[in-house]
PDB file of C-alpha atoms and ligand atoms in Angstrom:
ATOM      1  CA  UNK T   1       0.000   0.000   0.000  1.00  0.00           C
ATOM      2  CA  UNK T   2       1.252   3.436  -0.918  1.00  0.00           C
ATOM      3  CA  UNK T   3      -0.196   6.909  -0.786  1.00  0.00           C
ATOM      4  CA  UNK T   4       0.957  10.395  -1.747  1.00  0.00           C
ATOM      5  CA  UNK T   5      -0.939  13.695  -1.728  1.00  0.00           C
ATOM      6  CA  UNK T   6      -0.161  17.218  -2.891  1.00  0.00           C
ATOM      7  CA  UNK T   7      -1.410  20.652  -1.934  1.00  0.00           C
ATOM      8  CA  UNK T   8      -0.354  22.469  -5.085  1.00  0.00           C
ATOM      9  CA  UNK T   9       2.367  25.052  -5.454  1.00  0.00           C
ATOM     10  CA  UNK T  10       3.361  27.094  -2.501  1.00  0.00           C
ATOM     11  CA  UNK T  11       3.769  30.603  -3.817  1.00  0.00           C
ATOM     12  CA  UNK T  12       3.653  32.223  -0.392  1.00  0.00           C
ATOM     13  CA  UNK T  13       6.706  30.216   0.693  1.00  0.00           C
ATOM     14  CA  UNK T  14       9.231  32.986   0.496  1.00  0.00           C
ATOM     15  CA  UNK T  15       7.246  35.361   2.621  1.00  0.00           C
ATOM     16  CA  UNK T  16       5.004  33.426   4.931  1.00  0.00           C
ATOM     17  CA  UNK T  17       6.540  30.664   7.007  1.00  0.00           C
ATOM     18  CA  UNK T  18       3.397  30.352   9.128  1.00  0.00           C
ATOM     19  CA  UNK T  19       1.261  29.359   6.159  1.00  0.00           C
ATOM     20  CA  UNK T  20       3.983  27.011   4.987  1.00  0.00           C
ATOM     21  CA  UNK T  21       3.997  25.239   8.352  1.00  0.00           C
ATOM     22  CA  UNK T  22       0.187  25.101   8.493  1.00  0.00           C
ATOM     23  CA  UNK T  23       0.052  23.544   5.008  1.00  0.00           C
ATOM     24  CA  UNK T  24       2.726  20.986   5.884  1.00  0.00           C
ATOM     25  CA  UNK T  25       0.937  20.025   9.095  1.00  0.00           C
ATOM     26  CA  UNK T  26      -2.399  19.704   7.297  1.00  0.00           C
ATOM     27  CA  UNK T  27      -0.856  17.607   4.523  1.00  0.00           C
ATOM     28  CA  UNK T  28       0.920  15.376   7.044  1.00  0.00           C
ATOM     29  CA  UNK T  29      -2.194  14.665   9.067  1.00  0.00           C
ATOM     30  CA  UNK T  30      -4.400  14.145   5.981  1.00  0.00           C
ATOM     31  CA  UNK T  31      -1.824  11.737   4.517  1.00  0.00           C
ATOM     32  CA  UNK T  32      -1.853   9.753   7.757  1.00  0.00           C
ATOM     33  CA  UNK T  33      -5.677   9.680   7.955  1.00  0.00           C
ATOM     34  CA  UNK T  34      -5.875   8.596   4.312  1.00  0.00           C
ATOM     35  CA  UNK T  35      -3.225   5.911   4.771  1.00  0.00           C
ATOM     36  CA  UNK T  36      -5.181   4.463   7.697  1.00  0.00           C
ATOM     37  CA  UNK T  37      -8.340   4.589   5.556  1.00  0.00           C
ATOM     38  CA  UNK T  38      -6.494   2.722   2.776  1.00  0.00           C
ATOM     39  CA  UNK T  39      -5.996  -0.287   5.100  1.00  0.00           C
ATOM     40  CA  UNK T  40      -9.705  -1.108   4.712  1.00  0.00           C
ATOM     41  CA  UNK T  41     -10.685   0.608   1.480  1.00  0.00           C
ATOM     42  CA  UNK T  42      -9.805   0.521  -2.188  1.00  0.00           C
ATOM     43  CA  UNK T  43      -7.424   2.976  -3.842  1.00  0.00           C
ATOM     44  CA  UNK T  44     -10.419   4.596  -5.559  1.00  0.00           C
ATOM     45  CA  UNK T  45     -12.337   5.127  -2.304  1.00  0.00           C
ATOM     46  CA  UNK T  46      -9.184   6.397  -0.626  1.00  0.00           C
ATOM     47  CA  UNK T  47      -8.251   9.044  -3.200  1.00  0.00           C
ATOM     48  CA  UNK T  48     -11.798  10.466  -2.954  1.00  0.00           C
ATOM     49  CA  UNK T  49     -11.573  10.481   0.835  1.00  0.00           C
ATOM     50  CA  UNK T  50      -8.153  12.190   0.867  1.00  0.00           C
ATOM     51  CA  UNK T  51      -9.128  14.820  -1.692  1.00  0.00           C
ATOM     52  CA  UNK T  52     -12.399  15.574   0.129  1.00  0.00           C
ATOM     53  CA  UNK T  53     -10.384  16.267   3.315  1.00  0.00           C
ATOM     54  CA  UNK T  54      -8.070  18.550   1.328  1.00  0.00           C
ATOM     55  CA  UNK T  55     -11.101  20.296  -0.194  1.00  0.00           C
ATOM     56  CA  UNK T  56     -12.464  20.882   3.323  1.00  0.00           C
ATOM     57  CA  UNK T  57      -9.263  22.604   4.445  1.00  0.00           C
ATOM     58  CA  UNK T  58      -9.374  26.308   3.609  1.00  0.00           C
ATOM     59  CA  UNK T  59      -5.586  26.354   3.264  1.00  0.00           C
ATOM     60  CA  UNK T  60      -5.815  24.885  -0.221  1.00  0.00           C
ATOM     61  CA  UNK T  61      -7.306  26.084  -3.475  1.00  0.00           C
ATOM     62  CA  UNK T  62      -9.973  23.396  -3.840  1.00  0.00           C
ATOM     63  CA  UNK T  63     -13.456  23.125  -2.344  1.00  0.00           C
ATOM     64  CA  UNK T  64     -13.640  25.502   0.648  1.00  0.00           C
ATOM     65  CA  UNK T  65     -11.114  28.280   0.041  1.00  0.00           C
ATOM     66  CA  UNK T  66     -11.128  28.022  -3.750  1.00  0.00           C
ATOM     67  CA  UNK T  67      -9.896  30.963  -5.792  1.00  0.00           C
ATOM     68  CA  UNK T  68     -12.386  33.514  -7.068  1.00  0.00           C
ATOM     69  CA  UNK T  69     -12.649  34.031 -10.824  1.00  0.00           C
ATOM     70  CA  UNK T  70     -12.532  37.398 -12.605  1.00  0.00           C
ATOM     71  CA  UNK T  71     -16.309  37.871 -12.376  1.00  0.00           C
ATOM     72  CA  UNK T  72     -16.318  37.296  -8.592  1.00  0.00           C
ATOM     73  CA  UNK T  73     -17.600  33.698  -8.693  1.00  0.00           C
ATOM     74  CA  UNK T  74     -15.979  30.456  -7.622  1.00  0.00           C
ATOM     75  CA  UNK T  75     -16.016  27.601 -10.125  1.00  0.00           C
ATOM     76  CA  UNK T  76     -14.321  24.354  -9.257  1.00  0.00           C
ATOM     77  CA  UNK T  77     -13.077  21.366 -11.217  1.00  0.00           C
ATOM     78  CA  UNK T  78     -12.242  17.854 -10.038  1.00  0.00           C
ATOM     79  CA  UNK T  79     -11.654  14.436 -11.509  1.00  0.00           C
ATOM     80  CA  UNK T  80     -11.166  10.872 -10.526  1.00  0.00           C
ATOM     81  CA  UNK T  81      -9.569   7.977 -12.378  1.00  0.00           C
ATOM     82  CA  UNK T  82      -9.867   4.304 -11.573  1.00  0.00           C
ATOM     83  CA  UNK T  83      -6.722   2.632 -12.895  1.00  0.00           C
ATOM     84  CA  UNK T  84      -8.277  -0.814 -12.657  1.00  0.00           C
ATOM     85  CA  UNK T  85     -11.349  -0.205 -14.803  1.00  0.00           C
ATOM     86  CA  UNK T  86      -9.808   2.617 -16.846  1.00  0.00           C
ATOM     87  CA  UNK T  87     -12.670   4.929 -16.066  1.00  0.00           C
ATOM     88  CA  UNK T  88     -12.415   8.688 -15.713  1.00  0.00           C
ATOM     89  CA  UNK T  89     -15.114  10.957 -14.299  1.00  0.00           C
ATOM     90  CA  UNK T  90     -15.116  14.636 -13.492  1.00  0.00           C
ATOM     91  CA  UNK T  91     -16.777  17.979 -13.071  1.00  0.00           C
ATOM     92  CA  UNK T  92     -15.625  21.181 -14.777  1.00  0.00           C
ATOM     93  CA  UNK T  93     -16.423  24.645 -13.428  1.00  0.00           C
ATOM     94  CA  UNK T  94     -19.063  23.494 -10.942  1.00  0.00           C
ATOM     95  CA  UNK T  95     -20.501  26.126  -8.551  1.00  0.00           C
ATOM     96  CA  UNK T  96     -21.977  26.058  -5.039  1.00  0.00           C
ATOM     97  CA  UNK T  97     -21.048  22.563  -3.843  1.00  0.00           C
ATOM     98  CA  UNK T  98     -18.840  21.546  -0.943  1.00  0.00           C
ATOM     99  CA  UNK T  99     -16.938  18.629  -2.425  1.00  0.00           C
ATOM    100  CA  UNK T 100     -16.500  18.569  -6.217  1.00  0.00           C
ATOM    101  CA  UNK T 101     -14.530  15.306  -5.962  1.00  0.00           C
ATOM    102  CA  UNK T 102     -17.615  13.592  -4.483  1.00  0.00           C
ATOM    103  CA  UNK T 103     -19.722  14.777  -7.417  1.00  0.00           C
ATOM    104  CA  UNK T 104     -17.052  13.293  -9.730  1.00  0.00           C
ATOM    105  CA  UNK T 105     -17.298  10.035  -7.765  1.00  0.00           C
ATOM    106  CA  UNK T 106     -21.092  10.042  -8.111  1.00  0.00           C
ATOM    107  CA  UNK T 107     -20.710  10.344 -11.900  1.00  0.00           C
ATOM    108  CA  UNK T 108     -18.485   7.241 -12.171  1.00  0.00           C
ATOM    109  CA  UNK T 109     -21.265   4.680 -12.839  1.00  0.00           C
ATOM    110  CA  UNK T 110     -23.073   6.931 -15.333  1.00  0.00           C
ATOM    111  CA  UNK T 111     -22.621   6.799 -19.086  1.00  0.00           C
ATOM    112  CA  UNK T 112     -21.948  10.570 -19.207  1.00  0.00           C
ATOM    113  CA  UNK T 113     -18.977  10.824 -16.877  1.00  0.00           C
ATOM    114  CA  UNK T 114     -17.717  14.406 -17.260  1.00  0.00           C
ATOM    115  CA  UNK T 115     -20.142  17.288 -16.779  1.00  0.00           C
ATOM    116  CA  UNK T 116     -19.517  21.020 -16.826  1.00  0.00           C
ATOM    117  CA  UNK T 117     -21.080  24.205 -15.482  1.00  0.00           C
ATOM    118  CA  UNK T 118     -24.817  24.285 -14.926  1.00  0.00           C
ATOM    119  CA  UNK T 119     -25.206  20.646 -16.023  1.00  0.00           C
ATOM    120  CA  UNK T 120     -22.755  19.549 -13.345  1.00  0.00           C
ATOM    121  CA  UNK T 121     -24.532  21.628 -10.708  1.00  0.00           C
ATOM    122  CA  UNK T 122     -27.963  20.288 -11.710  1.00  0.00           C
ATOM    123  CA  UNK T 123     -26.622  16.720 -11.517  1.00  0.00           C
ATOM    124  CA  UNK T 124     -25.182  17.466  -8.068  1.00  0.00           C
ATOM    125  CA  UNK T 125     -28.483  18.835  -6.769  1.00  0.00           C
ATOM    126  CA  UNK T 126     -30.426  15.853  -8.165  1.00  0.00           C
ATOM    127  CA  UNK T 127     -28.032  13.576  -6.345  1.00  0.00           C
ATOM    128  CA  UNK T 128     -28.305  15.179  -2.921  1.00  0.00           C
ATOM    129  CA  UNK T 129     -25.427  17.680  -2.935  1.00  0.00           C
ATOM    130  CA  UNK T 130     -26.809  20.704  -1.161  1.00  0.00           C
ATOM    131  CA  UNK T 131     -26.009  24.384  -1.726  1.00  0.00           C
ATOM    132  CA  UNK T 132     -22.664  25.331  -0.221  1.00  0.00           C
ATOM    133  CA  UNK T 133     -20.681  28.533  -0.607  1.00  0.00           C
ATOM    134  CA  UNK T 134     -16.958  27.652  -0.720  1.00  0.00           C
ATOM    135  CA  UNK T 135     -15.808  31.272  -0.398  1.00  0.00           C
ATOM    136  CA  UNK T 136     -13.609  32.280   2.551  1.00  0.00           C
ATOM    137  CA  UNK T 137     -12.905  35.837   3.781  1.00  0.00           C
ATOM    138  CA  UNK T 138      -9.237  35.359   2.844  1.00  0.00           C
ATOM    139  CA  UNK T 139     -10.074  34.606  -0.802  1.00  0.00           C
ATOM    140  CA  UNK T 140     -12.509  37.548  -0.965  1.00  0.00           C
ATOM    141  CA  UNK T 141      -9.794  39.776   0.464  1.00  0.00           C
ATOM    142  CA  UNK T 142      -7.309  38.562  -2.192  1.00  0.00           C
ATOM    143  CA  UNK T 143      -9.907  39.062  -4.897  1.00  0.00           C
ATOM    144  CA  UNK T 144     -10.703  42.541  -3.728  1.00  0.00           C
ATOM    145  CA  UNK T 145      -7.036  43.459  -3.671  1.00  0.00           C
ATOM    146  CA  UNK T 146      -6.909  42.153  -7.247  1.00  0.00           C
ATOM    147  CA  UNK T 147      -3.833  40.050  -6.752  1.00  0.00           C
ATOM    148  CA  UNK T 148      -4.295  38.672 -10.216  1.00  0.00           C
ATOM    149  CA  UNK T 149      -0.665  39.089 -11.124  1.00  0.00           C
ATOM    150  CA  UNK T 150       0.678  36.785  -8.413  1.00  0.00           C
ATOM    151  CA  UNK T 151       0.422  33.076  -9.120  1.00  0.00           C
ATOM    152  CA  UNK T 152      -1.410  31.584  -6.165  1.00  0.00           C
ATOM    153  CA  UNK T 153      -1.833  27.929  -6.949  1.00  0.00           C
ATOM    154  CA  UNK T 154      -2.967  25.397  -4.375  1.00  0.00           C
ATOM    155  CA  UNK T 155      -4.772  22.603  -6.148  1.00  0.00           C
ATOM    156  CA  UNK T 156      -4.958  19.259  -4.324  1.00  0.00           C
ATOM    157  CA  UNK T 157      -4.495  15.662  -5.398  1.00  0.00           C
ATOM    158  CA  UNK T 158      -4.030  12.127  -4.169  1.00  0.00           C
ATOM    159  CA  UNK T 159      -2.659   8.947  -5.713  1.00  0.00           C
ATOM    160  CA  UNK T 160      -2.989   5.573  -4.003  1.00  0.00           C
ATOM    161  CA  UNK T 161      -2.087   1.906  -4.462  1.00  0.00           C
ATOM    162  CA  UNK T 162      -4.239  -0.474  -2.421  1.00  0.00           C
ATOM    163  CA  UNK T 163      -3.601  -3.974  -1.032  1.00  0.00           C
ATOM    164  CA  UNK T 164      -5.186  -5.536  -4.132  1.00  0.00           C
ATOM    165  CA  UNK T 165      -2.690  -3.726  -6.370  1.00  0.00           C
ATOM    166  CA  UNK T 166      -5.232  -1.232  -7.736  1.00  0.00           C
ATOM    167  CA  UNK T 167      -4.150   2.309  -8.540  1.00  0.00           C
ATOM    168  CA  UNK T 168      -6.316   5.440  -8.534  1.00  0.00           C
ATOM    169  CA  UNK T 169      -5.844   9.201  -8.758  1.00  0.00           C
ATOM    170  CA  UNK T 170      -7.978  12.220  -7.843  1.00  0.00           C
ATOM    171  CA  UNK T 171      -7.373  15.945  -8.362  1.00  0.00           C
ATOM    172  CA  UNK T 172      -9.444  18.980  -7.351  1.00  0.00           C
ATOM    173  CA  UNK T 173      -8.977  22.703  -7.975  1.00  0.00           C
ATOM    174  CA  UNK T 174     -10.507  26.117  -7.651  1.00  0.00           C
ATOM    175  CA  UNK T 175      -8.565  27.085 -10.805  1.00  0.00           C
ATOM    176  CA  UNK T 176      -5.790  29.612 -11.201  1.00  0.00           C
ATOM    177  CA  UNK T 177      -7.686  32.613  -9.824  1.00  0.00           C
ATOM    178  CA  UNK T 178      -9.020  35.652 -11.714  1.00  0.00           C
ATOM    179  CA  UNK T 179      -9.487  33.569 -14.865  1.00  0.00           C
ATOM    180  CA  UNK T 180     -11.992  34.336 -17.604  1.00  0.00           C
ATOM    181  CA  UNK T 181     -15.232  32.520 -16.720  1.00  0.00           C
ATOM    182  CA  UNK T 182     -15.396  29.379 -18.820  1.00  0.00           C
ATOM    183  CA  UNK T 183     -11.657  28.658 -18.699  1.00  0.00           C
ATOM    184  CA  UNK T 184     -11.069  24.920 -18.386  1.00  0.00           C
ATOM    185  CA  UNK T 185      -8.416  23.761 -15.902  1.00  0.00           C
ATOM    186  CA  UNK T 186      -6.242  20.688 -16.521  1.00  0.00           C
ATOM    187  CA  UNK T 187      -7.461  19.146 -13.267  1.00  0.00           C
ATOM    188  CA  UNK T 188     -10.528  17.511 -14.796  1.00  0.00           C
ATOM    189  CA  UNK T 189      -8.703  16.339 -17.923  1.00  0.00           C
ATOM    190  CA  UNK T 190      -6.446  13.340 -18.575  1.00  0.00           C
ATOM    191  CA  UNK T 191      -3.484  15.733 -18.756  1.00  0.00           C
ATOM    192  CA  UNK T 192      -3.932  16.604 -15.076  1.00  0.00           C
ATOM    193  CA  UNK T 193      -5.185  13.321 -13.659  1.00  0.00           C
ATOM    194  CA  UNK T 194      -4.636   9.846 -15.106  1.00  0.00           C
ATOM    195  CA  UNK T 195      -4.237   6.242 -13.993  1.00  0.00           C
ATOM    196  CA  UNK T 196      -4.124   2.711 -15.343  1.00  0.00           C
ATOM    197  CA  UNK T 197      -2.860  -0.670 -14.084  1.00  0.00           C
ATOM    198  CA  UNK T 198       0.761   0.507 -14.244  1.00  0.00           C
ATOM    199  CA  UNK T 199       0.783   4.003 -12.753  1.00  0.00           C
ATOM    200  CA  UNK T 200      -1.348   6.842 -11.394  1.00  0.00           C
ATOM    201  CA  UNK T 201      -0.545  10.566 -11.582  1.00  0.00           C
ATOM    202  CA  UNK T 202      -2.023  13.813 -10.235  1.00  0.00           C
ATOM    203  CA  UNK T 203      -0.725  17.203 -11.419  1.00  0.00           C
ATOM    204  CA  UNK T 204      -0.728  20.798 -10.287  1.00  0.00           C
ATOM    205  CA  UNK T 205       0.614  23.985 -11.844  1.00  0.00           C
ATOM    206  CA  UNK T 206      -0.415  26.095 -14.800  1.00  0.00           C
ATOM    207  CA  UNK T 207      -3.258  24.185 -16.441  1.00  0.00           C
ATOM    208  CA  UNK T 208      -2.422  25.389 -19.939  1.00  0.00           C
ATOM    209  CA  UNK T 209       1.167  24.089 -19.608  1.00  0.00           C
ATOM    210  CA  UNK T 210       0.005  20.759 -18.194  1.00  0.00           C
ATOM    211  CA  UNK T 211      -2.424  20.297 -21.091  1.00  0.00           C
ATOM    212  CA  UNK T 212       0.240  21.318 -23.650  1.00  0.00           C
ATOM    213  CA  UNK T 213       2.590  18.741 -22.148  1.00  0.00           C
ATOM    214  CA  UNK T 214      -0.139  16.065 -21.781  1.00  0.00           C
ATOM    215  CA  UNK T 215       1.680  15.457 -18.512  1.00  0.00           C
ATOM    216  CA  UNK T 216      -0.263  12.786 -16.562  1.00  0.00           C
ATOM    217  CA  UNK T 217      -1.139  10.697 -19.621  1.00  0.00           C
ATOM    218  CA  UNK T 218       2.399  10.834 -20.970  1.00  0.00           C
ATOM    219  CA  UNK T 219       3.954   9.709 -17.679  1.00  0.00           C
ATOM    220  CA  UNK T 220       1.480   6.833 -17.298  1.00  0.00           C
ATOM    221  CA  UNK T 221       2.089   5.748 -20.917  1.00  0.00           C
ATOM    222  CA  UNK T 222       5.852   5.782 -20.397  1.00  0.00           C
ATOM    223  CA  UNK T 223       5.586   3.638 -17.270  1.00  0.00           C
ATOM    224  CA  UNK T 224       3.239   1.275 -19.151  1.00  0.00           C
ATOM    225  CA  UNK T 225       5.917   0.950 -21.841  1.00  0.00           C
ATOM    226  CA  UNK T 226       8.534  -0.013 -19.288  1.00  0.00           C
ATOM    227  CA  UNK T 227      10.161   3.164 -17.977  1.00  0.00           C
ATOM    228  CA  UNK T 228      10.748   3.496 -14.224  1.00  0.00           C
ATOM    229  CA  UNK T 229       8.361   6.013 -12.641  1.00  0.00           C
ATOM    230  CA  UNK T 230      11.033   8.589 -11.817  1.00  0.00           C
ATOM    231  CA  UNK T 231      12.476   8.427 -15.356  1.00  0.00           C
ATOM    232  CA  UNK T 232       9.017   8.776 -16.867  1.00  0.00           C
ATOM    233  CA  UNK T 233       8.331  11.809 -14.669  1.00  0.00           C
ATOM    234  CA  UNK T 234      11.678  13.503 -15.304  1.00  0.00           C
ATOM    235  CA  UNK T 235      11.526  12.904 -19.073  1.00  0.00           C
ATOM    236  CA  UNK T 236       8.024  14.353 -19.254  1.00  0.00           C
ATOM    237  CA  UNK T 237       8.903  17.345 -17.101  1.00  0.00           C
ATOM    238  CA  UNK T 238      12.017  18.008 -19.235  1.00  0.00           C
ATOM    239  CA  UNK T 239       9.709  18.304 -22.235  1.00  0.00           C
ATOM    240  CA  UNK T 240       8.053  21.313 -20.573  1.00  0.00           C
ATOM    241  CA  UNK T 241      11.354  23.224 -20.480  1.00  0.00           C
ATOM    242  CA  UNK T 242      11.309  24.625 -24.057  1.00  0.00           C
ATOM    243  CA  UNK T 243       8.179  26.609 -23.200  1.00  0.00           C
ATOM    244  CA  UNK T 244       9.032  27.077 -19.506  1.00  0.00           C
ATOM    245  CA  UNK T 245       6.083  24.928 -18.506  1.00  0.00           C
ATOM    246  CA  UNK T 246       5.092  25.194 -14.853  1.00  0.00           C
ATOM    247  CA  UNK T 247       3.993  21.884 -13.321  1.00  0.00           C
ATOM    248  CA  UNK T 248       4.275  19.562 -10.349  1.00  0.00           C
ATOM    249  CA  UNK T 249       3.359  15.882 -10.213  1.00  0.00           C
ATOM    250  CA  UNK T 250       2.869  13.098  -7.696  1.00  0.00           C
ATOM    251  CA  UNK T 251       2.785   9.473  -8.783  1.00  0.00           C
ATOM    252  CA  UNK T 252       2.841   5.825  -7.785  1.00  0.00           C
ATOM    253  CA  UNK T 253       3.555   2.811  -9.993  1.00  0.00           C
ATOM    254  CA  UNK T 254       2.153  -0.705  -9.669  1.00  0.00           C
ATOM    255  CA  UNK T 255       5.652  -1.789  -8.593  1.00  0.00           C
ATOM    256  CA  UNK T 256       5.271   0.466  -5.561  1.00  0.00           C
ATOM    257  CA  UNK T 257       7.581   3.253  -6.766  1.00  0.00           C
ATOM    258  CA  UNK T 258       6.464   6.594  -5.363  1.00  0.00           C
ATOM    259  CA  UNK T 259       7.704   9.887  -6.810  1.00  0.00           C
ATOM    260  CA  UNK T 260       7.099  13.620  -6.867  1.00  0.00           C
ATOM    261  CA  UNK T 261       8.780  16.385  -8.804  1.00  0.00           C
ATOM    262  CA  UNK T 262       8.200  19.982  -9.863  1.00  0.00           C
ATOM    263  CA  UNK T 263       9.545  22.402 -12.453  1.00  0.00           C
ATOM    264  CA  UNK T 264       9.626  25.433 -10.152  1.00  0.00           C
ATOM    265  CA  UNK T 265       9.922  25.957  -6.393  1.00  0.00           C
ATOM    266  CA  UNK T 266       7.807  24.330  -5.170  1.00  0.00           C
ATOM    267  CA  UNK T 267       4.952  21.916  -4.768  1.00  0.00           C
ATOM    268  CA  UNK T 268       3.880  20.930  -1.242  1.00  0.00           C
ATOM    269  CA  UNK T 269       3.233  17.214  -0.756  1.00  0.00           C
ATOM    270  CA  UNK T 270       3.133  14.454   1.840  1.00  0.00           C
ATOM    271  CA  UNK T 271       3.317  10.709   1.594  1.00  0.00           C
ATOM    272  CA  UNK T 272       2.651   7.934   4.028  1.00  0.00           C
ATOM    273  CA  UNK T 273       4.313   4.614   3.517  1.00  0.00           C
ATOM    274  CA  UNK T 274       4.274   1.823   6.099  1.00  0.00           C
ATOM    275  CA  UNK T 275       3.722   4.395   8.843  1.00  0.00           C
ATOM    276  CA  UNK T 276       6.587   6.630   7.810  1.00  0.00           C
ATOM    277  CA  UNK T 277       5.534  10.116   6.909  1.00  0.00           C
ATOM    278  CA  UNK T 278       7.578  12.327   4.608  1.00  0.00           C
ATOM    279  CA  UNK T 279       6.663  15.773   3.473  1.00  0.00           C
ATOM    280  CA  UNK T 280       7.830  19.055   2.054  1.00  0.00           C
TER     281      UNK T 280
HETATM  282  N1  LIG Q   1      -3.770  23.386 -12.407  1.00  0.00           N
HETATM  283  C1  LIG Q   1      -4.697  24.339 -11.877  1.00  0.00           C
HETATM  284  C2  LIG Q   1      -5.264  25.163 -12.993  1.00  0.00           C
HETATM  285  O1  LIG Q   1      -4.535  25.589 -13.865  1.00  0.00           O
HETATM  286  C3  LIG Q   1      -4.120  25.245 -10.859  1.00  0.00           C
HETATM  287  C4  LIG Q   1      -3.274  24.583  -9.807  1.00  0.00           C
HETATM  288  O2  LIG Q   1      -2.741  23.503  -9.998  1.00  0.00           O
HETATM  289  O3  LIG Q   1      -3.144  25.165  -8.719  1.00  0.00           O
HETATM  290  O4  LIG Q   1      -6.445  25.422 -12.976  1.00  0.00           O
END
């Protein structure tokens, strides 16, 4: 059993050590809770559980505490991939729900597995997800100060390998902040979140760069074709260099390799492996 989570890029790192410590503590305790959960649950159930806890923490840009878009509204995106059954489900730009990753999970058994905007919200309401305003005073304050020029990324993700050898990945985001309404993040695409029988990957960073680099899919394909996870990650990240792509990834392979890397300083993450916690 293996598990790794990320809390996106930590842009405040150079100035705010308190936030850095709070994020590390939150990631550490969520990784431990999720690892304990994984003892009795599948990888798929566990990645949803871990990402829902990350969404509930207002320290991260997903669920509660999501970034506000240029028109003053919060729209969130999340996706889930079951490596065993090769099924991907997700929501794009959903509004007024607490846990987008749980709506993505609800969509898994349906024929139409990725819904956007008002369709996603209507599906959520029909399936018992009540109205919830994910805005926090901190995000409103940032919005009002129009900090659109500073990159404030804090997407969340989880990748897990369960006792049966199944892999799964989940990713959830409030987007990049101040974006044009309708912009589609990588987080609910196969570039940002992908898994099969060989590897599972969750990404964070600039969505446009992650999509251009087809990051998660490319890494998983390379591992499927025989590359070690860390080589597959480094090769794929090197391909972002020519256009200064900004991305971070976490991943696990079916062999139990666990890896994380980023193109810029730096992505916050935590992993829990046989009761040993590591984090940055
Ligand atoms: N990838 C997300 C996006 O571009 C942002 C992030 O990872 O923080 O919407």
